[in-house]
Amino acid sequence: MKTFLTIDSTSGGNGDVWMRLLSFYVTAEMVADYNLRIIVPAHMGELAEFAFADLITIVTDQSCKADITYTHLGIRDLAMPILRGNRFVSPYQRLVIHDKKKKELKDYINTGIFHLADKLGIVQIPDAGWMSVYQGFSDIVGIRQLKHITYGQYTESLLKHSPLLLKKFSSPVPVSSQLFIPEDLHKHILFFPNGTSRQFVPLWWALKNMPDAYYGFFERDKDAASFEKAGLRTVRFYEPGDIISLAHAAKWTISTDSFPSHLLQTASTRSTIVLTEAPRSRIISPAFKGKVVTADAICHPCLHMARDLHPLCAAGYKECINWQKNTYTAGILQSALQTAGIS
Protein backbone atom coordinates (compact mmCIF):
# COMPACT_ATOMS: atom_id res chain seq x y z
CA MET A 1 0.00 0.00 0.00
CA LYS A 2 1.35 3.42 -0.98
CA THR A 3 2.11 6.10 1.61
CA PHE A 4 0.83 9.63 1.05
CA LEU A 5 3.57 12.19 0.52
CA THR A 6 1.93 15.59 0.98
CA ILE A 7 3.77 18.51 -0.61
CA ASP A 8 2.79 22.15 -0.20
CA SER A 9 3.49 23.65 -3.63
CA THR A 10 1.82 27.03 -3.13
CA SER A 11 5.08 29.00 -2.86
CA GLY A 12 6.42 30.91 -5.87
CA GLY A 13 4.69 32.24 -8.94
CA ASN A 14 1.89 30.54 -10.83
CA GLY A 15 4.35 29.41 -13.49
CA ASP A 16 6.52 27.72 -10.86
CA VAL A 17 3.50 25.90 -9.45
CA TRP A 18 2.41 24.70 -12.90
CA MET A 19 5.86 23.41 -13.86
CA ARG A 20 6.03 21.46 -10.60
CA LEU A 21 2.56 19.99 -11.10
CA LEU A 22 3.50 18.83 -14.58
CA SER A 23 6.70 17.32 -13.24
CA PHE A 24 5.03 15.54 -10.33
CA TYR A 25 2.50 14.18 -12.81
CA VAL A 26 5.00 12.71 -15.27
CA THR A 27 7.14 11.20 -12.49
CA ALA A 28 4.34 9.89 -10.27
CA GLU A 29 4.63 6.36 -11.67
CA MET A 30 8.37 6.33 -10.86
CA VAL A 31 7.73 6.83 -7.15
CA ALA A 32 6.47 3.36 -6.40
CA ASP A 33 6.05 3.74 -2.64
CA TYR A 34 4.23 7.06 -2.58
CA ASN A 35 0.94 8.61 -3.54
CA LEU A 36 1.80 12.22 -4.32
CA ARG A 37 -0.65 14.67 -2.75
CA ILE A 38 0.05 18.23 -3.93
CA ILE A 39 -1.35 21.33 -2.22
CA VAL A 40 -1.94 24.10 -4.78
CA PRO A 41 -3.39 27.64 -4.68
CA ALA A 42 -7.18 27.58 -4.70
CA HIS A 43 -7.44 29.45 -8.02
CA MET A 44 -5.44 26.71 -9.74
CA GLY A 45 -7.27 23.76 -8.23
CA GLU A 46 -9.96 23.16 -10.85
CA LEU A 47 -7.61 23.18 -13.84
CA ALA A 48 -5.00 21.12 -11.97
CA GLU A 49 -7.67 18.56 -11.12
CA PHE A 50 -8.77 18.46 -14.77
CA ALA A 51 -5.23 17.92 -16.03
CA PHE A 52 -3.45 15.81 -13.45
CA ALA A 53 -5.87 14.06 -11.10
CA ASP A 54 -5.51 10.69 -12.80
CA LEU A 55 -1.96 10.28 -11.42
CA ILE A 56 -1.60 12.72 -8.50
CA THR A 57 -3.95 14.01 -5.80
CA ILE A 58 -4.75 17.73 -5.95
CA VAL A 59 -5.49 19.52 -2.67
CA THR A 60 -6.74 23.11 -2.35
CA ASP A 61 -7.27 23.02 1.43
CA GLN A 62 -4.47 25.30 2.63
CA SER A 63 -4.82 23.96 6.20
CA CYS A 64 -3.76 20.48 5.10
CA LYS A 65 -0.55 19.50 6.93
CA ALA A 66 2.35 18.98 4.53
CA ASP A 67 5.30 16.64 4.87
CA ILE A 68 7.42 19.14 2.97
CA THR A 69 6.81 22.73 1.87
CA TYR A 70 8.31 24.75 -0.98
CA THR A 71 9.90 27.98 0.17
CA HIS A 72 11.79 31.01 -1.13
CA LEU A 73 12.71 32.21 2.35
CA GLY A 74 16.18 32.34 3.88
CA ILE A 75 17.39 30.23 6.79
CA ARG A 76 16.80 33.04 9.31
CA ASP A 77 13.09 33.18 8.43
CA LEU A 78 12.82 29.38 8.42
CA ALA A 79 14.50 28.85 11.82
CA MET A 80 11.35 28.83 13.97
CA PRO A 81 9.26 26.69 11.58
CA ILE A 82 12.18 24.21 11.42
CA LEU A 83 12.32 24.05 15.23
CA ARG A 84 8.58 23.31 15.20
CA GLY A 85 9.28 20.29 13.02
CA ASN A 86 8.44 21.65 9.56
CA ARG A 87 10.57 20.55 6.62
CA PHE A 88 11.18 22.48 3.41
CA VAL A 89 12.46 22.28 -0.14
CA SER A 90 14.16 25.35 -1.62
CA PRO A 91 14.82 25.11 -5.37
CA TYR A 92 15.40 28.86 -5.79
CA GLN A 93 18.33 29.61 -3.47
CA ARG A 94 21.02 28.17 -5.74
CA LEU A 95 19.35 29.45 -8.90
CA VAL A 96 19.27 33.08 -7.76
CA ILE A 97 22.93 33.03 -6.72
CA HIS A 98 23.91 31.20 -9.92
CA ASP A 99 22.20 33.86 -12.05
CA LYS A 100 23.83 36.81 -10.33
CA LYS A 101 26.38 38.56 -12.53
CA LYS A 102 28.45 39.46 -9.46
CA LYS A 103 28.66 37.21 -6.41
CA GLU A 104 29.05 38.59 -2.88
CA LEU A 105 30.52 37.01 0.25
CA LYS A 106 27.04 36.54 1.70
CA ASP A 107 26.11 34.43 -1.35
CA TYR A 108 28.89 31.94 -0.61
CA ILE A 109 27.92 31.88 3.09
CA ASN A 110 24.26 31.23 2.20
CA THR A 111 25.27 28.46 -0.19
CA GLY A 112 27.23 26.76 2.59
CA ILE A 113 24.37 27.10 5.08
CA PHE A 114 21.84 25.62 2.66
CA HIS A 115 24.23 22.80 1.78
CA LEU A 116 24.43 21.89 5.49
CA ALA A 117 20.64 22.20 5.86
CA ASP A 118 20.23 19.80 2.96
CA LYS A 119 22.58 17.29 4.56
CA LEU A 120 20.51 17.49 7.75
CA GLY A 121 17.29 17.06 5.75
CA ILE A 122 15.64 20.20 7.10
CA VAL A 123 15.78 22.29 3.90
CA GLN A 124 16.28 20.12 0.84
CA ILE A 125 17.81 21.55 -2.33
CA PRO A 126 18.38 20.12 -5.83
CA ASP A 127 21.89 19.13 -6.82
CA ALA A 128 23.97 21.93 -8.33
CA GLY A 129 24.19 20.08 -11.66
CA TRP A 130 20.49 20.65 -12.38
CA MET A 131 20.53 24.46 -12.52
CA SER A 132 20.58 24.64 -16.32
CA VAL A 133 17.89 22.05 -17.09
CA TYR A 134 14.11 22.49 -17.24
CA GLN A 135 13.04 24.09 -13.98
CA GLY A 136 10.12 21.73 -13.49
CA PHE A 137 12.61 18.90 -13.07
CA SER A 138 15.09 20.75 -10.85
CA ASP A 139 12.22 21.86 -8.60
CA ILE A 140 11.07 18.35 -7.76
CA VAL A 141 14.38 16.45 -7.52
CA GLY A 142 15.35 18.49 -4.49
CA ILE A 143 12.89 16.24 -2.62
CA ARG A 144 14.72 13.22 -1.28
CA GLN A 145 12.03 10.73 -2.28
CA LEU A 146 12.47 11.87 -5.91
CA LYS A 147 16.25 12.38 -6.07
CA HIS A 148 16.78 8.99 -7.72
CA ILE A 149 14.96 10.11 -10.90
CA THR A 150 17.37 10.93 -13.72
CA TYR A 151 16.82 13.69 -16.25
CA GLY A 152 16.74 11.08 -19.00
CA GLN A 153 13.93 9.20 -17.26
CA TYR A 154 12.11 12.46 -16.68
CA THR A 155 12.27 13.68 -20.29
CA GLU A 156 11.28 10.25 -21.61
CA SER A 157 8.18 10.28 -19.42
CA LEU A 158 7.44 13.92 -20.30
CA LEU A 159 7.57 13.13 -24.00
CA LYS A 160 5.31 10.11 -23.45
CA HIS A 161 2.67 12.05 -21.54
CA SER A 162 2.75 15.21 -23.66
CA PRO A 163 0.51 13.93 -26.50
CA LEU A 164 -1.94 12.58 -23.93
CA LEU A 165 -2.12 15.96 -22.20
CA LEU A 166 -2.57 17.76 -25.52
CA LYS A 167 -5.48 15.44 -26.30
CA LYS A 168 -6.96 16.08 -22.86
CA PHE A 169 -6.68 19.84 -23.32
CA SER A 170 -8.33 19.66 -26.74
CA SER A 171 -11.61 19.05 -24.91
CA PRO A 172 -13.34 21.92 -23.09
CA VAL A 173 -11.40 22.99 -20.00
CA PRO A 174 -12.83 24.52 -16.81
CA VAL A 175 -13.29 28.25 -17.36
CA SER A 176 -14.70 31.26 -15.55
CA SER A 177 -18.36 32.11 -16.01
CA GLN A 178 -17.19 35.64 -16.86
CA LEU A 179 -14.99 34.61 -19.77
CA PHE A 180 -15.88 36.30 -23.06
CA ILE A 181 -14.36 35.07 -26.32
CA PRO A 182 -14.64 37.60 -29.17
CA GLU A 183 -16.39 36.24 -32.26
CA ASP A 184 -13.50 37.24 -34.52
CA LEU A 185 -10.70 35.90 -32.31
CA HIS A 186 -10.19 33.00 -34.72
CA LYS A 187 -8.99 35.52 -37.33
CA HIS A 188 -6.38 37.11 -35.07
CA ILE A 189 -3.22 36.51 -33.12
CA LEU A 190 -3.65 36.53 -29.36
CA PHE A 191 -0.72 37.95 -27.38
CA PHE A 192 -0.33 37.50 -23.61
CA PRO A 193 2.01 40.47 -23.04
CA ASN A 194 2.41 40.57 -19.30
CA GLY A 195 4.78 39.47 -16.58
CA THR A 196 5.54 40.77 -13.12
CA SER A 197 9.14 41.54 -14.11
CA ARG A 198 10.60 42.96 -17.34
CA GLN A 199 8.79 40.49 -19.63
CA PHE A 200 6.05 43.03 -20.29
CA VAL A 201 5.51 44.02 -23.93
CA PRO A 202 5.88 47.82 -24.29
CA LEU A 203 2.84 49.60 -25.68
CA TRP A 204 4.92 51.25 -28.41
CA TRP A 205 6.09 47.82 -29.62
CA ALA A 206 2.52 46.48 -29.79
CA LEU A 207 1.31 49.52 -31.74
CA LYS A 208 4.20 49.37 -34.18
CA ASN A 209 4.44 45.64 -34.81
CA MET A 210 1.13 43.95 -33.96
CA PRO A 211 -1.66 46.55 -34.00
CA ASP A 212 -4.23 44.00 -35.19
CA ALA A 213 -3.63 41.41 -32.46
CA TYR A 214 -5.72 40.80 -29.37
CA TYR A 215 -3.89 41.33 -26.07
CA GLY A 216 -4.87 39.12 -23.14
CA PHE A 217 -4.83 40.53 -19.61
CA PHE A 218 -5.77 39.22 -16.19
CA GLU A 219 -9.01 40.85 -15.04
CA ARG A 220 -7.33 43.11 -12.46
CA ASP A 221 -4.34 44.06 -14.60
CA LYS A 222 -4.08 47.85 -14.64
CA ASP A 223 -1.88 47.83 -17.76
CA ALA A 224 -4.84 46.78 -19.91
CA ALA A 225 -6.26 50.31 -19.76
CA SER A 226 -3.29 51.85 -21.60
CA PHE A 227 -3.64 49.29 -24.41
CA GLU A 228 -7.36 49.95 -24.71
CA LYS A 229 -6.86 53.71 -24.66
CA ALA A 230 -4.37 53.36 -27.53
CA GLY A 231 -7.01 51.55 -29.60
CA LEU A 232 -5.68 48.01 -29.29
CA ARG A 233 -7.98 45.03 -28.90
CA THR A 234 -7.95 43.45 -25.45
CA VAL A 235 -9.54 40.43 -23.84
CA ARG A 236 -9.65 39.52 -20.16
CA PHE A 237 -9.08 36.21 -18.39
CA TYR A 238 -10.15 35.36 -14.84
CA GLU A 239 -8.95 31.82 -14.20
CA PRO A 240 -6.09 29.69 -15.59
CA GLY A 241 -8.44 27.68 -17.79
CA ASP A 242 -9.52 30.89 -19.54
CA ILE A 243 -6.00 31.29 -20.93
CA ILE A 244 -6.15 27.89 -22.60
CA SER A 245 -9.68 28.40 -23.92
CA LEU A 246 -8.74 31.77 -25.43
CA ALA A 247 -5.60 30.32 -26.99
CA HIS A 248 -7.52 27.51 -28.64
CA ALA A 249 -9.97 30.05 -30.08
CA ALA A 250 -7.25 32.25 -31.61
CA LYS A 251 -5.51 31.77 -34.95
CA TRP A 252 -2.14 31.76 -33.16
CA THR A 253 -1.02 32.65 -29.64
CA ILE A 254 2.11 34.39 -28.35
CA SER A 255 3.22 34.71 -24.75
CA THR A 256 6.16 36.23 -22.94
CA ASP A 257 7.99 33.89 -20.54
CA SER A 258 5.38 34.36 -17.83
CA PHE A 259 2.58 32.18 -16.42
CA PRO A 260 0.51 31.84 -19.65
CA SER A 261 3.58 30.44 -21.43
CA HIS A 262 3.65 27.40 -19.14
CA LEU A 263 0.00 26.60 -19.77
CA LEU A 264 0.54 26.98 -23.51
CA GLN A 265 3.54 24.64 -23.45
CA THR A 266 1.32 21.96 -21.93
CA ALA A 267 -1.90 22.58 -23.83
CA SER A 268 -1.06 23.97 -27.28
CA THR A 269 1.24 23.61 -30.28
CA ARG A 270 -0.12 26.69 -32.11
CA SER A 271 1.84 29.12 -30.01
CA THR A 272 5.07 31.08 -29.72
CA ILE A 273 6.96 31.65 -26.47
CA VAL A 274 9.20 34.73 -26.48
CA LEU A 275 12.06 34.72 -24.00
CA THR A 276 13.09 37.85 -22.14
CA GLU A 277 14.65 37.05 -18.77
CA ALA A 278 14.84 33.25 -18.52
CA PRO A 279 17.28 30.90 -20.29
CA ARG A 280 15.60 28.59 -22.79
CA SER A 281 16.99 25.40 -21.26
CA ARG A 282 15.35 26.23 -17.94
CA ILE A 283 11.98 27.63 -18.98
CA ILE A 284 10.95 25.72 -22.13
CA SER A 285 9.60 22.20 -21.69
CA PRO A 286 11.55 19.54 -23.64
CA ALA A 287 8.18 18.36 -24.96
CA PHE A 288 6.98 21.71 -26.33
CA LYS A 289 6.27 21.56 -30.09
CA GLY A 290 5.46 25.22 -30.73
CA LYS A 291 7.81 28.08 -31.62
CA VAL A 292 10.38 29.74 -29.38
CA VAL A 293 12.03 33.14 -29.93
CA THR A 294 15.21 33.41 -27.90
CA ALA A 295 16.39 36.61 -26.25
CA ASP A 296 18.83 38.82 -28.17
CA ALA A 297 19.96 41.13 -25.34
CA ILE A 298 23.56 40.97 -24.14
CA CYS A 299 22.37 41.04 -20.50
CA HIS A 300 20.21 37.91 -20.95
CA PRO A 301 19.51 35.92 -18.82
CA CYS A 302 18.61 38.28 -16.00
CA LEU A 303 17.31 38.15 -12.45
CA HIS A 304 13.57 38.27 -11.90
CA MET A 305 12.86 41.69 -10.37
CA ALA A 306 9.24 42.76 -9.90
CA ARG A 307 8.43 45.97 -11.80
CA ASP A 308 6.35 47.38 -8.95
CA LEU A 309 9.30 47.10 -6.54
CA HIS A 310 12.22 47.76 -8.89
CA PRO A 311 11.78 50.57 -11.46
CA LEU A 312 14.91 49.35 -13.27
CA CYS A 313 16.16 45.84 -14.03
CA ALA A 314 19.55 44.60 -12.80
CA ALA A 315 21.15 45.97 -15.98
CA GLY A 316 19.61 49.40 -15.40
CA TYR A 317 16.76 49.41 -17.94
CA LYS A 318 13.13 50.37 -17.43
CA GLU A 319 11.95 47.91 -20.09
CA CYS A 320 13.65 44.84 -21.52
CA ILE A 321 15.95 45.90 -24.36
CA ASN A 322 15.00 42.79 -26.32
CA TRP A 323 11.98 44.74 -27.56
CA GLN A 324 14.33 47.22 -29.25
CA LYS A 325 16.19 44.49 -31.17
CA ASN A 326 15.24 44.09 -34.85
CA THR A 327 16.24 40.42 -34.92
CA TYR A 328 14.07 39.70 -31.88
CA THR A 329 11.03 41.41 -33.40
CA ALA A 330 11.61 39.70 -36.75
CA GLY A 331 11.68 36.32 -35.01
CA ILE A 332 8.36 37.00 -33.33
CA LEU A 333 6.69 38.19 -36.52
CA GLN A 334 8.00 35.28 -38.55
CA SER A 335 7.00 32.65 -36.01
CA ALA A 336 3.47 34.00 -35.64
CA LEU A 337 2.39 35.81 -38.79
CA GLN A 338 3.93 33.45 -41.34
CA THR A 339 3.20 30.24 -39.45
CA ALA A 340 -0.41 31.27 -38.89
CA GLY A 341 -0.77 32.39 -42.51
CA ILE A 342 -1.50 36.01 -41.66
CA SER A 343 -0.07 38.56 -44.08
Coordinates of C-alpha atoms in Angstrom, one line a residue:
M1 CA 0.0 0.0 0.0
K2 CA 1.3 3.4 -1.0
T3 CA 2.1 6.1 1.6
F4 CA 0.8 9.6 1.1
L5 CA 3.6 12.2 0.5
T6 CA 1.9 15.6 1.0
I7 CA 3.8 18.5 -0.6
D8 CA 2.8 22.1 -0.2
S9 CA 3.5 23.7 -3.6
T10 CA 1.8 27.0 -3.1
S11 CA 5.1 29.0 -2.9
G12 CA 6.4 30.9 -5.9
G13 CA 4.7 32.2 -8.9
N14 CA 1.9 30.5 -10.8
G15 CA 4.3 29.4 -13.5
D16 CA 6.5 27.7 -10.9
V17 CA 3.5 25.9 -9.4
W18 CA 2.4 24.7 -12.9
M19 CA 5.9 23.4 -13.9
R20 CA 6.0 21.5 -10.6
L21 CA 2.6 20.0 -11.1
L22 CA 3.5 18.8 -14.6
S23 CA 6.7 17.3 -13.2
F24 CA 5.0 15.5 -10.3
Y25 CA 2.5 14.2 -12.8
V26 CA 5.0 12.7 -15.3
T27 CA 7.1 11.2 -12.5
A28 CA 4.3 9.9 -10.3
E29 CA 4.6 6.4 -11.7
M30 CA 8.4 6.3 -10.9
V31 CA 7.7 6.8 -7.2
A32 CA 6.5 3.4 -6.4
D33 CA 6.1 3.7 -2.6
Y34 CA 4.2 7.1 -2.6
N35 CA 0.9 8.6 -3.5
L36 CA 1.8 12.2 -4.3
R37 CA -0.6 14.7 -2.7
I38 CA 0.1 18.2 -3.9
I39 CA -1.4 21.3 -2.2
V40 CA -1.9 24.1 -4.8
P41 CA -3.4 27.6 -4.7
A42 CA -7.2 27.6 -4.7
H43 CA -7.4 29.4 -8.0
M44 CA -5.4 26.7 -9.7
G45 CA -7.3 23.8 -8.2
E46 CA -10.0 23.2 -10.9
L47 CA -7.6 23.2 -13.8
A48 CA -5.0 21.1 -12.0
E49 CA -7.7 18.6 -11.1
F50 CA -8.8 18.5 -14.8
A51 CA -5.2 17.9 -16.0
F52 CA -3.4 15.8 -13.5
A53 CA -5.9 14.1 -11.1
D54 CA -5.5 10.7 -12.8
L55 CA -2.0 10.3 -11.4
I56 CA -1.6 12.7 -8.5
T57 CA -3.9 14.0 -5.8
I58 CA -4.7 17.7 -5.9
V59 CA -5.5 19.5 -2.7
T60 CA -6.7 23.1 -2.3
D61 CA -7.3 23.0 1.4
Q62 CA -4.5 25.3 2.6
S63 CA -4.8 24.0 6.2
C64 CA -3.8 20.5 5.1
K65 CA -0.6 19.5 6.9
A66 CA 2.3 19.0 4.5
D67 CA 5.3 16.6 4.9
I68 CA 7.4 19.1 3.0
T69 CA 6.8 22.7 1.9
Y70 CA 8.3 24.8 -1.0
T71 CA 9.9 28.0 0.2
H72 CA 11.8 31.0 -1.1
L73 CA 12.7 32.2 2.4
G74 CA 16.2 32.3 3.9
I75 CA 17.4 30.2 6.8
R76 CA 16.8 33.0 9.3
D77 CA 13.1 33.2 8.4
L78 CA 12.8 29.4 8.4
A79 CA 14.5 28.8 11.8
M80 CA 11.3 28.8 14.0
P81 CA 9.3 26.7 11.6
I82 CA 12.2 24.2 11.4
L83 CA 12.3 24.0 15.2
R84 CA 8.6 23.3 15.2
G85 CA 9.3 20.3 13.0
N86 CA 8.4 21.6 9.6
R87 CA 10.6 20.5 6.6
F88 CA 11.2 22.5 3.4
V89 CA 12.5 22.3 -0.1
S90 CA 14.2 25.4 -1.6
P91 CA 14.8 25.1 -5.4
Y92 CA 15.4 28.9 -5.8
Q93 CA 18.3 29.6 -3.5
R94 CA 21.0 28.2 -5.7
L95 CA 19.3 29.5 -8.9
V96 CA 19.3 33.1 -7.8
I97 CA 22.9 33.0 -6.7
H98 CA 23.9 31.2 -9.9
D99 CA 22.2 33.9 -12.0
K100 CA 23.8 36.8 -10.3
K101 CA 26.4 38.6 -12.5
K102 CA 28.4 39.5 -9.5
K103 CA 28.7 37.2 -6.4
E104 CA 29.0 38.6 -2.9
L105 CA 30.5 37.0 0.2
K106 CA 27.0 36.5 1.7
D107 CA 26.1 34.4 -1.3
Y108 CA 28.9 31.9 -0.6
I109 CA 27.9 31.9 3.1
N110 CA 24.3 31.2 2.2
T111 CA 25.3 28.5 -0.2
G112 CA 27.2 26.8 2.6
I113 CA 24.4 27.1 5.1
F114 CA 21.8 25.6 2.7
H115 CA 24.2 22.8 1.8
L116 CA 24.4 21.9 5.5
A117 CA 20.6 22.2 5.9
D118 CA 20.2 19.8 3.0
K119 CA 22.6 17.3 4.6
L120 CA 20.5 17.5 7.8
G121 CA 17.3 17.1 5.8
I122 CA 15.6 20.2 7.1
V123 CA 15.8 22.3 3.9
Q124 CA 16.3 20.1 0.8
I125 CA 17.8 21.6 -2.3
P126 CA 18.4 20.1 -5.8
D127 CA 21.9 19.1 -6.8
A128 CA 24.0 21.9 -8.3
G129 CA 24.2 20.1 -11.7
W130 CA 20.5 20.6 -12.4
M131 CA 20.5 24.5 -12.5
S132 CA 20.6 24.6 -16.3
V133 CA 17.9 22.1 -17.1
Y134 CA 14.1 22.5 -17.2
Q135 CA 13.0 24.1 -14.0
G136 CA 10.1 21.7 -13.5
F137 CA 12.6 18.9 -13.1
S138 CA 15.1 20.8 -10.9
D139 CA 12.2 21.9 -8.6
I140 CA 11.1 18.4 -7.8
V141 CA 14.4 16.4 -7.5
G142 CA 15.4 18.5 -4.5
I143 CA 12.9 16.2 -2.6
R144 CA 14.7 13.2 -1.3
Q145 CA 12.0 10.7 -2.3
L146 CA 12.5 11.9 -5.9
K147 CA 16.2 12.4 -6.1
H148 CA 16.8 9.0 -7.7
I149 CA 15.0 10.1 -10.9
T150 CA 17.4 10.9 -13.7
Y151 CA 16.8 13.7 -16.3
G152 CA 16.7 11.1 -19.0
Q153 CA 13.9 9.2 -17.3
Y154 CA 12.1 12.5 -16.7
T155 CA 12.3 13.7 -20.3
E156 CA 11.3 10.2 -21.6
S157 CA 8.2 10.3 -19.4
L158 CA 7.4 13.9 -20.3
L159 CA 7.6 13.1 -24.0
K160 CA 5.3 10.1 -23.5
H161 CA 2.7 12.1 -21.5
S162 CA 2.7 15.2 -23.7
P163 CA 0.5 13.9 -26.5
L164 CA -1.9 12.6 -23.9
L165 CA -2.1 16.0 -22.2
L166 CA -2.6 17.8 -25.5
K167 CA -5.5 15.4 -26.3
K168 CA -7.0 16.1 -22.9
F169 CA -6.7 19.8 -23.3
S170 CA -8.3 19.7 -26.7
S171 CA -11.6 19.0 -24.9
P172 CA -13.3 21.9 -23.1
V173 CA -11.4 23.0 -20.0
P174 CA -12.8 24.5 -16.8
V175 CA -13.3 28.3 -17.4
S176 CA -14.7 31.3 -15.5
S177 CA -18.4 32.1 -16.0
Q178 CA -17.2 35.6 -16.9
L179 CA -15.0 34.6 -19.8
F180 CA -15.9 36.3 -23.1
I181 CA -14.4 35.1 -26.3
P182 CA -14.6 37.6 -29.2
E183 CA -16.4 36.2 -32.3
D184 CA -13.5 37.2 -34.5
L185 CA -10.7 35.9 -32.3
H186 CA -10.2 33.0 -34.7
K187 CA -9.0 35.5 -37.3
H188 CA -6.4 37.1 -35.1
I189 CA -3.2 36.5 -33.1
L190 CA -3.6 36.5 -29.4
F191 CA -0.7 37.9 -27.4
F192 CA -0.3 37.5 -23.6
P193 CA 2.0 40.5 -23.0
N194 CA 2.4 40.6 -19.3
G195 CA 4.8 39.5 -16.6
T196 CA 5.5 40.8 -13.1
S197 CA 9.1 41.5 -14.1
R198 CA 10.6 43.0 -17.3
Q199 CA 8.8 40.5 -19.6
F200 CA 6.0 43.0 -20.3
V201 CA 5.5 44.0 -23.9
P202 CA 5.9 47.8 -24.3
L203 CA 2.8 49.6 -25.7
W204 CA 4.9 51.2 -28.4
W205 CA 6.1 47.8 -29.6
A206 CA 2.5 46.5 -29.8
L207 CA 1.3 49.5 -31.7
K208 CA 4.2 49.4 -34.2
N209 CA 4.4 45.6 -34.8
M210 CA 1.1 44.0 -34.0
P211 CA -1.7 46.6 -34.0
D212 CA -4.2 44.0 -35.2
A213 CA -3.6 41.4 -32.5
Y214 CA -5.7 40.8 -29.4
Y215 CA -3.9 41.3 -26.1
G216 CA -4.9 39.1 -23.1
F217 CA -4.8 40.5 -19.6
F218 CA -5.8 39.2 -16.2
E219 CA -9.0 40.8 -15.0
R220 CA -7.3 43.1 -12.5
D221 CA -4.3 44.1 -14.6
K222 CA -4.1 47.8 -14.6
D223 CA -1.9 47.8 -17.8
A224 CA -4.8 46.8 -19.9
A225 CA -6.3 50.3 -19.8
S226 CA -3.3 51.8 -21.6
F227 CA -3.6 49.3 -24.4
E228 CA -7.4 49.9 -24.7
K229 CA -6.9 53.7 -24.7
A230 CA -4.4 53.4 -27.5
G231 CA -7.0 51.5 -29.6
L232 CA -5.7 48.0 -29.3
R233 CA -8.0 45.0 -28.9
T234 CA -7.9 43.5 -25.4
V235 CA -9.5 40.4 -23.8
R236 CA -9.6 39.5 -20.2
F237 CA -9.1 36.2 -18.4
Y238 CA -10.1 35.4 -14.8
E239 CA -8.9 31.8 -14.2
P240 CA -6.1 29.7 -15.6
G241 CA -8.4 27.7 -17.8
D242 CA -9.5 30.9 -19.5
I243 CA -6.0 31.3 -20.9
I244 CA -6.1 27.9 -22.6
S245 CA -9.7 28.4 -23.9
L246 CA -8.7 31.8 -25.4
A247 CA -5.6 30.3 -27.0
H248 CA -7.5 27.5 -28.6
A249 CA -10.0 30.0 -30.1
A250 CA -7.2 32.3 -31.6
K251 CA -5.5 31.8 -35.0
W252 CA -2.1 31.8 -33.2
T253 CA -1.0 32.6 -29.6
I254 CA 2.1 34.4 -28.3
S255 CA 3.2 34.7 -24.7
T256 CA 6.2 36.2 -22.9
D257 CA 8.0 33.9 -20.5
S258 CA 5.4 34.4 -17.8
F259 CA 2.6 32.2 -16.4
P260 CA 0.5 31.8 -19.6
S261 CA 3.6 30.4 -21.4
H262 CA 3.7 27.4 -19.1
L263 CA 0.0 26.6 -19.8
L264 CA 0.5 27.0 -23.5
Q265 CA 3.5 24.6 -23.4
T266 CA 1.3 22.0 -21.9
A267 CA -1.9 22.6 -23.8
S268 CA -1.1 24.0 -27.3
T269 CA 1.2 23.6 -30.3
R270 CA -0.1 26.7 -32.1
S271 CA 1.8 29.1 -30.0
T272 CA 5.1 31.1 -29.7
I273 CA 7.0 31.6 -26.5
V274 CA 9.2 34.7 -26.5
L275 CA 12.1 34.7 -24.0
T276 CA 13.1 37.8 -22.1
E277 CA 14.7 37.0 -18.8
A278 CA 14.8 33.2 -18.5
P279 CA 17.3 30.9 -20.3
R280 CA 15.6 28.6 -22.8
S281 CA 17.0 25.4 -21.3
R282 CA 15.3 26.2 -17.9
I283 CA 12.0 27.6 -19.0
I284 CA 10.9 25.7 -22.1
S285 CA 9.6 22.2 -21.7
P286 CA 11.6 19.5 -23.6
A287 CA 8.2 18.4 -25.0
F288 CA 7.0 21.7 -26.3
K289 CA 6.3 21.6 -30.1
G290 CA 5.5 25.2 -30.7
K291 CA 7.8 28.1 -31.6
V292 CA 10.4 29.7 -29.4
V293 CA 12.0 33.1 -29.9
T294 CA 15.2 33.4 -27.9
A295 CA 16.4 36.6 -26.3
D296 CA 18.8 38.8 -28.2
A297 CA 20.0 41.1 -25.3
I298 CA 23.6 41.0 -24.1
C299 CA 22.4 41.0 -20.5
H300 CA 20.2 37.9 -20.9
P301 CA 19.5 35.9 -18.8
C302 CA 18.6 38.3 -16.0
L303 CA 17.3 38.1 -12.5
H304 CA 13.6 38.3 -11.9
M305 CA 12.9 41.7 -10.4
A306 CA 9.2 42.8 -9.9
R307 CA 8.4 46.0 -11.8
D308 CA 6.4 47.4 -9.0
L309 CA 9.3 47.1 -6.5
H310 CA 12.2 47.8 -8.9
P311 CA 11.8 50.6 -11.5
L312 CA 14.9 49.3 -13.3
C313 CA 16.2 45.8 -14.0
A314 CA 19.6 44.6 -12.8
A315 CA 21.2 46.0 -16.0
G316 CA 19.6 49.4 -15.4
Y317 CA 16.8 49.4 -17.9
K318 CA 13.1 50.4 -17.4
E319 CA 12.0 47.9 -20.1
C320 CA 13.7 44.8 -21.5
I321 CA 16.0 45.9 -24.4
N322 CA 15.0 42.8 -26.3
W323 CA 12.0 44.7 -27.6
Q324 CA 14.3 47.2 -29.3
K325 CA 16.2 44.5 -31.2
N326 CA 15.2 44.1 -34.8
T327 CA 16.2 40.4 -34.9
Y328 CA 14.1 39.7 -31.9
T329 CA 11.0 41.4 -33.4
A330 CA 11.6 39.7 -36.7
G331 CA 11.7 36.3 -35.0
I332 CA 8.4 37.0 -33.3
L333 CA 6.7 38.2 -36.5
Q334 CA 8.0 35.3 -38.6
S335 CA 7.0 32.7 -36.0
A336 CA 3.5 34.0 -35.6
L337 CA 2.4 35.8 -38.8
Q338 CA 3.9 33.4 -41.3
T339 CA 3.2 30.2 -39.5
A340 CA -0.4 31.3 -38.9
G341 CA -0.8 32.4 -42.5
I342 CA -1.5 36.0 -41.7
S343 CA -0.1 38.6 -44.1

